[in-house]
Amino acid sequence: RPTAGHMLRSLAAGPHKLIETLWNCSLPIVAEVKGRTSRMGLHMALACDYTVCAESASFAEPFVERGFSVDSGGSWLVPRYIGIARAKSLLYRAQPIDAATAGEWGLVTEVVADVQLTSRSEAIARELGSGATFAIGVTKSLVHRSMYTSLEDALVNESYGVEITIRSDDFKEGMSAFMGKRKPNFEGH
Protein backbone atom coordinates (compact mmCIF):
# COMPACT_ATOMS: atom_id res chain seq x y z
CA ARG A 1 0.00 0.00 0.00
CA PRO A 2 1.18 3.53 -0.72
CA THR A 3 2.24 5.77 2.14
CA ALA A 4 -0.26 8.36 3.33
CA GLY A 5 -0.04 11.61 1.42
CA HIS A 6 2.11 10.32 -1.43
CA MET A 7 -0.52 11.25 -4.05
CA LEU A 8 -0.92 14.72 -2.57
CA ARG A 9 2.80 15.30 -2.99
CA SER A 10 3.23 13.67 -6.40
CA LEU A 11 0.19 15.33 -7.99
CA ALA A 12 1.19 18.76 -6.67
CA ALA A 13 4.76 18.40 -7.94
CA GLY A 14 3.86 16.90 -11.33
CA PRO A 15 0.50 16.97 -13.10
CA HIS A 16 -1.07 19.77 -11.09
CA LYS A 17 1.96 22.00 -11.49
CA LEU A 18 1.97 21.37 -15.27
CA ILE A 19 -1.75 22.20 -15.65
CA GLU A 20 -1.34 25.36 -13.58
CA THR A 21 1.70 26.39 -15.64
CA LEU A 22 -0.16 25.96 -18.93
CA TRP A 23 -3.22 27.80 -17.60
CA ASN A 24 -1.19 30.73 -16.25
CA CYS A 25 1.32 31.06 -19.09
CA SER A 26 1.12 34.60 -20.46
CA LEU A 27 1.76 33.44 -24.03
CA PRO A 28 -1.04 31.86 -26.09
CA ILE A 29 -0.72 28.07 -26.32
CA VAL A 30 -2.15 25.96 -29.15
CA ALA A 31 -2.89 22.27 -28.52
CA GLU A 32 -3.06 19.68 -31.28
CA VAL A 33 -5.08 16.55 -30.49
CA LYS A 34 -5.19 13.29 -32.39
CA GLY A 35 -6.11 9.76 -31.38
CA ARG A 36 -7.67 8.94 -28.03
CA THR A 37 -7.12 11.66 -25.47
CA SER A 38 -7.99 11.10 -21.86
CA ARG A 39 -7.26 12.14 -18.31
CA MET A 40 -4.26 14.45 -18.03
CA GLY A 41 -3.83 14.66 -21.82
CA LEU A 42 -7.36 16.02 -22.11
CA HIS A 43 -6.82 18.40 -19.20
CA MET A 44 -3.59 19.68 -20.76
CA ALA A 45 -5.51 20.48 -23.96
CA LEU A 46 -8.17 22.30 -21.92
CA ALA A 47 -5.51 24.30 -20.08
CA CYS A 48 -4.27 25.59 -23.45
CA ASP A 49 -5.85 28.54 -25.25
CA TYR A 50 -6.79 27.04 -28.59
CA THR A 51 -7.32 23.33 -29.23
CA VAL A 52 -7.40 21.89 -32.75
CA CYS A 53 -8.36 18.23 -33.00
CA ALA A 54 -8.49 15.67 -35.77
CA GLU A 55 -11.85 14.26 -36.85
CA SER A 56 -10.68 10.81 -35.73
CA ALA A 57 -9.89 11.98 -32.19
CA SER A 58 -11.88 10.82 -29.18
CA PHE A 59 -12.01 12.02 -25.60
CA ALA A 60 -12.61 10.13 -22.37
CA GLU A 61 -12.41 10.52 -18.60
CA PRO A 62 -11.91 6.92 -17.41
CA PHE A 63 -10.98 7.73 -13.79
CA VAL A 64 -14.03 6.21 -12.09
CA GLU A 65 -13.91 3.00 -14.11
CA ARG A 66 -10.43 2.52 -12.64
CA GLY A 67 -11.72 3.20 -9.14
CA PHE A 68 -10.37 6.65 -8.41
CA SER A 69 -11.47 10.25 -8.76
CA VAL A 70 -10.54 12.87 -11.34
CA ASP A 71 -7.23 14.71 -11.02
CA SER A 72 -4.99 17.13 -12.97
CA GLY A 73 -7.59 19.89 -12.95
CA GLY A 74 -10.40 17.93 -14.60
CA SER A 75 -13.01 18.79 -11.96
CA TRP A 76 -12.36 22.49 -12.57
CA LEU A 77 -11.61 22.59 -16.31
CA VAL A 78 -14.20 20.21 -17.77
CA PRO A 79 -17.32 21.88 -16.28
CA ARG A 80 -16.09 25.30 -17.38
CA TYR A 81 -15.85 24.15 -20.99
CA ILE A 82 -18.93 21.96 -21.34
CA GLY A 83 -21.19 22.77 -18.37
CA ILE A 84 -21.91 20.82 -15.23
CA ALA A 85 -24.43 18.32 -16.65
CA ARG A 86 -22.17 17.21 -19.52
CA ALA A 87 -19.12 17.24 -17.24
CA LYS A 88 -20.84 14.93 -14.80
CA SER A 89 -21.80 12.57 -17.60
CA LEU A 90 -18.27 12.54 -19.02
CA LEU A 91 -16.62 12.15 -15.61
CA TYR A 92 -19.09 9.70 -13.98
CA ARG A 93 -19.81 7.39 -16.90
CA ALA A 94 -16.32 7.18 -18.43
CA GLN A 95 -17.89 6.92 -21.90
CA PRO A 96 -15.71 8.32 -24.71
CA ILE A 97 -17.03 11.04 -27.01
CA ASP A 98 -15.96 11.61 -30.61
CA ALA A 99 -14.38 14.75 -32.04
CA ALA A 100 -17.64 16.03 -33.53
CA THR A 101 -19.32 15.86 -30.12
CA ALA A 102 -16.29 17.50 -28.48
CA GLY A 103 -16.60 20.33 -30.99
CA GLU A 104 -20.36 20.70 -30.47
CA TRP A 105 -19.95 20.76 -26.70
CA GLY A 106 -17.11 23.31 -26.79
CA LEU A 107 -14.49 20.94 -25.40
CA VAL A 108 -12.21 21.84 -28.34
CA THR A 109 -11.93 25.01 -30.39
CA GLU A 110 -11.84 23.46 -33.83
CA VAL A 111 -12.23 20.03 -35.49
CA VAL A 112 -10.39 19.46 -38.79
CA ALA A 113 -9.72 16.58 -41.16
CA ASP A 114 -6.87 14.40 -39.94
CA VAL A 115 -4.63 15.41 -42.85
CA GLN A 116 -5.10 19.11 -42.00
CA LEU A 117 -4.37 18.82 -38.27
CA THR A 118 -0.74 19.88 -38.16
CA SER A 119 -0.99 22.56 -40.83
CA ARG A 120 -4.04 24.10 -39.13
CA SER A 121 -2.59 24.06 -35.61
CA GLU A 122 0.70 25.51 -36.91
CA ALA A 123 -1.21 28.27 -38.76
CA ILE A 124 -3.10 29.21 -35.58
CA ALA A 125 0.16 29.17 -33.57
CA ARG A 126 1.83 31.43 -36.13
CA GLU A 127 -1.15 33.78 -36.15
CA LEU A 128 -1.24 34.07 -32.36
CA GLY A 129 2.55 34.18 -32.05
CA SER A 130 2.83 37.05 -34.51
CA GLY A 131 0.06 38.97 -32.75
CA ALA A 132 0.32 41.41 -29.88
CA THR A 133 1.33 38.69 -27.42
CA PHE A 134 1.59 41.09 -24.48
CA ALA A 135 -2.03 42.18 -25.03
CA ILE A 136 -3.06 38.54 -25.61
CA GLY A 137 -1.43 37.59 -22.30
CA VAL A 138 -3.24 40.35 -20.42
CA THR A 139 -6.52 39.39 -22.13
CA LYS A 140 -5.94 35.73 -21.20
CA SER A 141 -5.51 36.74 -17.56
CA LEU A 142 -8.67 38.86 -17.70
CA VAL A 143 -10.71 36.02 -19.23
CA HIS A 144 -9.47 33.56 -16.61
CA ARG A 145 -10.15 35.95 -13.72
CA SER A 146 -13.64 36.74 -15.04
CA MET A 147 -14.64 33.11 -14.55
CA TYR A 148 -14.87 33.67 -10.80
CA THR A 149 -15.46 37.40 -10.37
CA SER A 150 -18.43 39.69 -10.63
CA LEU A 151 -19.11 41.91 -13.64
CA GLU A 152 -18.05 44.92 -11.60
CA ASP A 153 -14.70 43.31 -10.74
CA ALA A 154 -14.19 42.25 -14.37
CA LEU A 155 -14.74 45.84 -15.51
CA VAL A 156 -12.18 47.13 -12.98
CA ASN A 157 -9.71 44.43 -14.05
CA GLU A 158 -10.26 45.40 -17.70
CA SER A 159 -9.47 49.02 -16.87
CA TYR A 160 -6.16 47.96 -15.36
CA GLY A 161 -5.49 45.74 -18.39
CA VAL A 162 -6.06 48.61 -20.80
CA GLU A 163 -3.92 50.90 -18.64
CA ILE A 164 -1.04 48.42 -18.87
CA THR A 165 -1.37 47.51 -22.55
CA ILE A 166 -1.63 51.07 -23.91
CA ARG A 167 1.89 51.64 -22.56
CA SER A 168 3.32 48.77 -24.59
CA ASP A 169 5.38 48.94 -27.77
CA ASP A 170 2.81 46.62 -29.38
CA PHE A 171 0.08 49.21 -28.76
CA LYS A 172 2.20 51.92 -30.38
CA GLU A 173 2.89 49.63 -33.35
CA GLY A 174 -0.79 48.64 -33.61
CA MET A 175 -1.91 52.26 -33.68
CA SER A 176 0.84 53.24 -36.14
CA ALA A 177 -0.15 50.37 -38.43
CA PHE A 178 -3.82 51.32 -38.17
CA MET A 179 -3.10 54.95 -39.05
CA GLY A 180 -0.73 53.91 -41.86
CA LYS A 181 -3.25 51.36 -43.17
CA ARG A 182 -0.72 48.54 -42.96
CA LYS A 183 -0.40 45.23 -41.16
CA PRO A 184 1.23 45.60 -37.71
CA ASN A 185 4.58 44.00 -36.91
CA PHE A 186 4.22 43.09 -33.24
CA GLU A 187 7.19 42.06 -31.12
CA GLY A 188 5.50 41.17 -27.86
CA HIS A 189 6.67 44.19 -25.86
XYZ file of C-alpha atoms in Angstrom:
189
model
C 0.000 0.000 0.000
C 1.185 3.532 -0.725
C 2.236 5.772 2.145
C -0.260 8.358 3.332
C -0.044 11.609 1.420
C 2.114 10.324 -1.426
C -0.519 11.251 -4.048
C -0.916 14.724 -2.568
C 2.795 15.302 -2.993
C 3.231 13.665 -6.399
C 0.189 15.332 -7.992
C 1.194 18.757 -6.666
C 4.763 18.398 -7.942
C 3.863 16.901 -11.330
C 0.498 16.965 -13.103
C -1.070 19.768 -11.086
C 1.955 21.997 -11.492
C 1.969 21.374 -15.265
C -1.748 22.199 -15.651
C -1.342 25.364 -13.583
C 1.704 26.390 -15.636
C -0.163 25.956 -18.932
C -3.224 27.801 -17.598
C -1.190 30.727 -16.247
C 1.323 31.064 -19.094
C 1.120 34.596 -20.464
C 1.761 33.436 -24.028
C -1.037 31.865 -26.091
C -0.720 28.070 -26.317
C -2.152 25.962 -29.147
C -2.886 22.274 -28.523
C -3.063 19.683 -31.278
C -5.081 16.548 -30.485
C -5.194 13.287 -32.391
C -6.112 9.761 -31.385
C -7.670 8.941 -28.028
C -7.116 11.658 -25.474
C -7.987 11.102 -21.863
C -7.260 12.144 -18.308
C -4.262 14.448 -18.034
C -3.827 14.665 -21.823
C -7.360 16.019 -22.110
C -6.824 18.396 -19.198
C -3.587 19.676 -20.760
C -5.508 20.478 -23.955
C -8.165 22.301 -21.920
C -5.509 24.304 -20.075
C -4.271 25.590 -23.452
C -5.847 28.538 -25.250
C -6.787 27.035 -28.595
C -7.320 23.327 -29.235
C -7.398 21.891 -32.754
C -8.355 18.234 -32.998
C -8.485 15.665 -35.768
C -11.853 14.258 -36.853
C -10.685 10.812 -35.735
C -9.891 11.975 -32.186
C -11.884 10.815 -29.184
C -12.014 12.019 -25.604
C -12.609 10.127 -22.371
C -12.411 10.522 -18.602
C -11.914 6.918 -17.406
C -10.980 7.732 -13.793
C -14.028 6.206 -12.092
C -13.908 2.996 -14.114
C -10.426 2.523 -12.644
C -11.723 3.196 -9.135
C -10.368 6.650 -8.410
C -11.471 10.252 -8.762
C -10.536 12.865 -11.338
C -7.225 14.708 -11.022
C -4.990 17.133 -12.971
C -7.594 19.888 -12.947
C -10.403 17.930 -14.596
C -13.007 18.789 -11.957
C -12.364 22.492 -12.570
C -11.614 22.587 -16.307
C -14.195 20.208 -17.770
C -17.321 21.882 -16.279
C -16.091 25.299 -17.384
C -15.850 24.155 -20.986
C -18.931 21.961 -21.342
C -21.192 22.769 -18.375
C -21.912 20.822 -15.227
C -24.430 18.320 -16.652
C -22.171 17.215 -19.517
C -19.116 17.239 -17.245
C -20.842 14.930 -14.795
C -21.800 12.574 -17.604
C -18.273 12.537 -19.022
C -16.625 12.151 -15.611
C -19.089 9.701 -13.980
C -19.807 7.386 -16.898
C -16.323 7.177 -18.433
C -17.893 6.918 -21.902
C -15.713 8.321 -24.714
C -17.032 11.035 -27.014
C -15.964 11.615 -30.607
C -14.383 14.755 -32.040
C -17.643 16.027 -33.532
C -19.322 15.864 -30.118
C -16.295 17.502 -28.475
C -16.605 20.334 -30.991
C -20.359 20.702 -30.473
C -19.946 20.761 -26.698
C -17.105 23.310 -26.794
C -14.487 20.939 -25.400
C -12.213 21.843 -28.341
C -11.935 25.013 -30.395
C -11.836 23.459 -33.833
C -12.232 20.031 -35.489
C -10.394 19.457 -38.787
C -9.720 16.580 -41.162
C -6.867 14.399 -39.936
C -4.634 15.406 -42.852
C -5.104 19.110 -42.001
C -4.374 18.821 -38.270
C -0.745 19.875 -38.164
C -0.994 22.559 -40.831
C -4.041 24.100 -39.133
C -2.589 24.061 -35.613
C 0.696 25.513 -36.906
C -1.208 28.267 -38.760
C -3.096 29.209 -35.579
C 0.155 29.169 -33.570
C 1.834 31.430 -36.134
C -1.155 33.775 -36.148
C -1.243 34.074 -32.364
C 2.547 34.181 -32.055
C 2.832 37.051 -34.510
C 0.065 38.972 -32.750
C 0.318 41.414 -29.875
C 1.330 38.688 -27.419
C 1.588 41.088 -24.480
C -2.032 42.178 -25.028
C -3.063 38.543 -25.610
C -1.433 37.587 -22.299
C -3.244 40.353 -20.420
C -6.516 39.389 -22.132
C -5.942 35.732 -21.202
C -5.508 36.740 -17.565
C -8.669 38.858 -17.701
C -10.706 36.017 -19.230
C -9.467 33.560 -16.608
C -10.155 35.949 -13.725
C -13.636 36.742 -15.039
C -14.642 33.114 -14.545
C -14.870 33.670 -10.802
C -15.457 37.397 -10.371
C -18.426 39.695 -10.627
C -19.109 41.906 -13.639
C -18.052 44.917 -11.602
C -14.699 43.310 -10.739
C -14.195 42.246 -14.374
C -14.742 45.841 -15.506
C -12.183 47.127 -12.977
C -9.710 44.434 -14.055
C -10.257 45.398 -17.703
C -9.475 49.023 -16.866
C -6.157 47.959 -15.361
C -5.494 45.738 -18.386
C -6.062 48.614 -20.800
C -3.920 50.900 -18.637
C -1.035 48.424 -18.873
C -1.368 47.505 -22.549
C -1.626 51.067 -23.907
C 1.887 51.640 -22.560
C 3.322 48.765 -24.592
C 5.379 48.943 -27.773
C 2.807 46.623 -29.378
C 0.078 49.214 -28.762
C 2.203 51.916 -30.380
C 2.891 49.634 -33.347
C -0.788 48.644 -33.609
C -1.911 52.263 -33.680
C 0.839 53.245 -36.141
C -0.148 50.373 -38.435
C -3.822 51.325 -38.172
C -3.102 54.952 -39.049
C -0.726 53.912 -41.855
C -3.248 51.357 -43.168
C -0.720 48.535 -42.960
C -0.398 45.226 -41.162
C 1.235 45.605 -37.714
C 4.580 43.995 -36.908
C 4.217 43.091 -33.241
C 7.189 42.058 -31.121
C 5.500 41.169 -27.862
C 6.672 44.191 -25.863
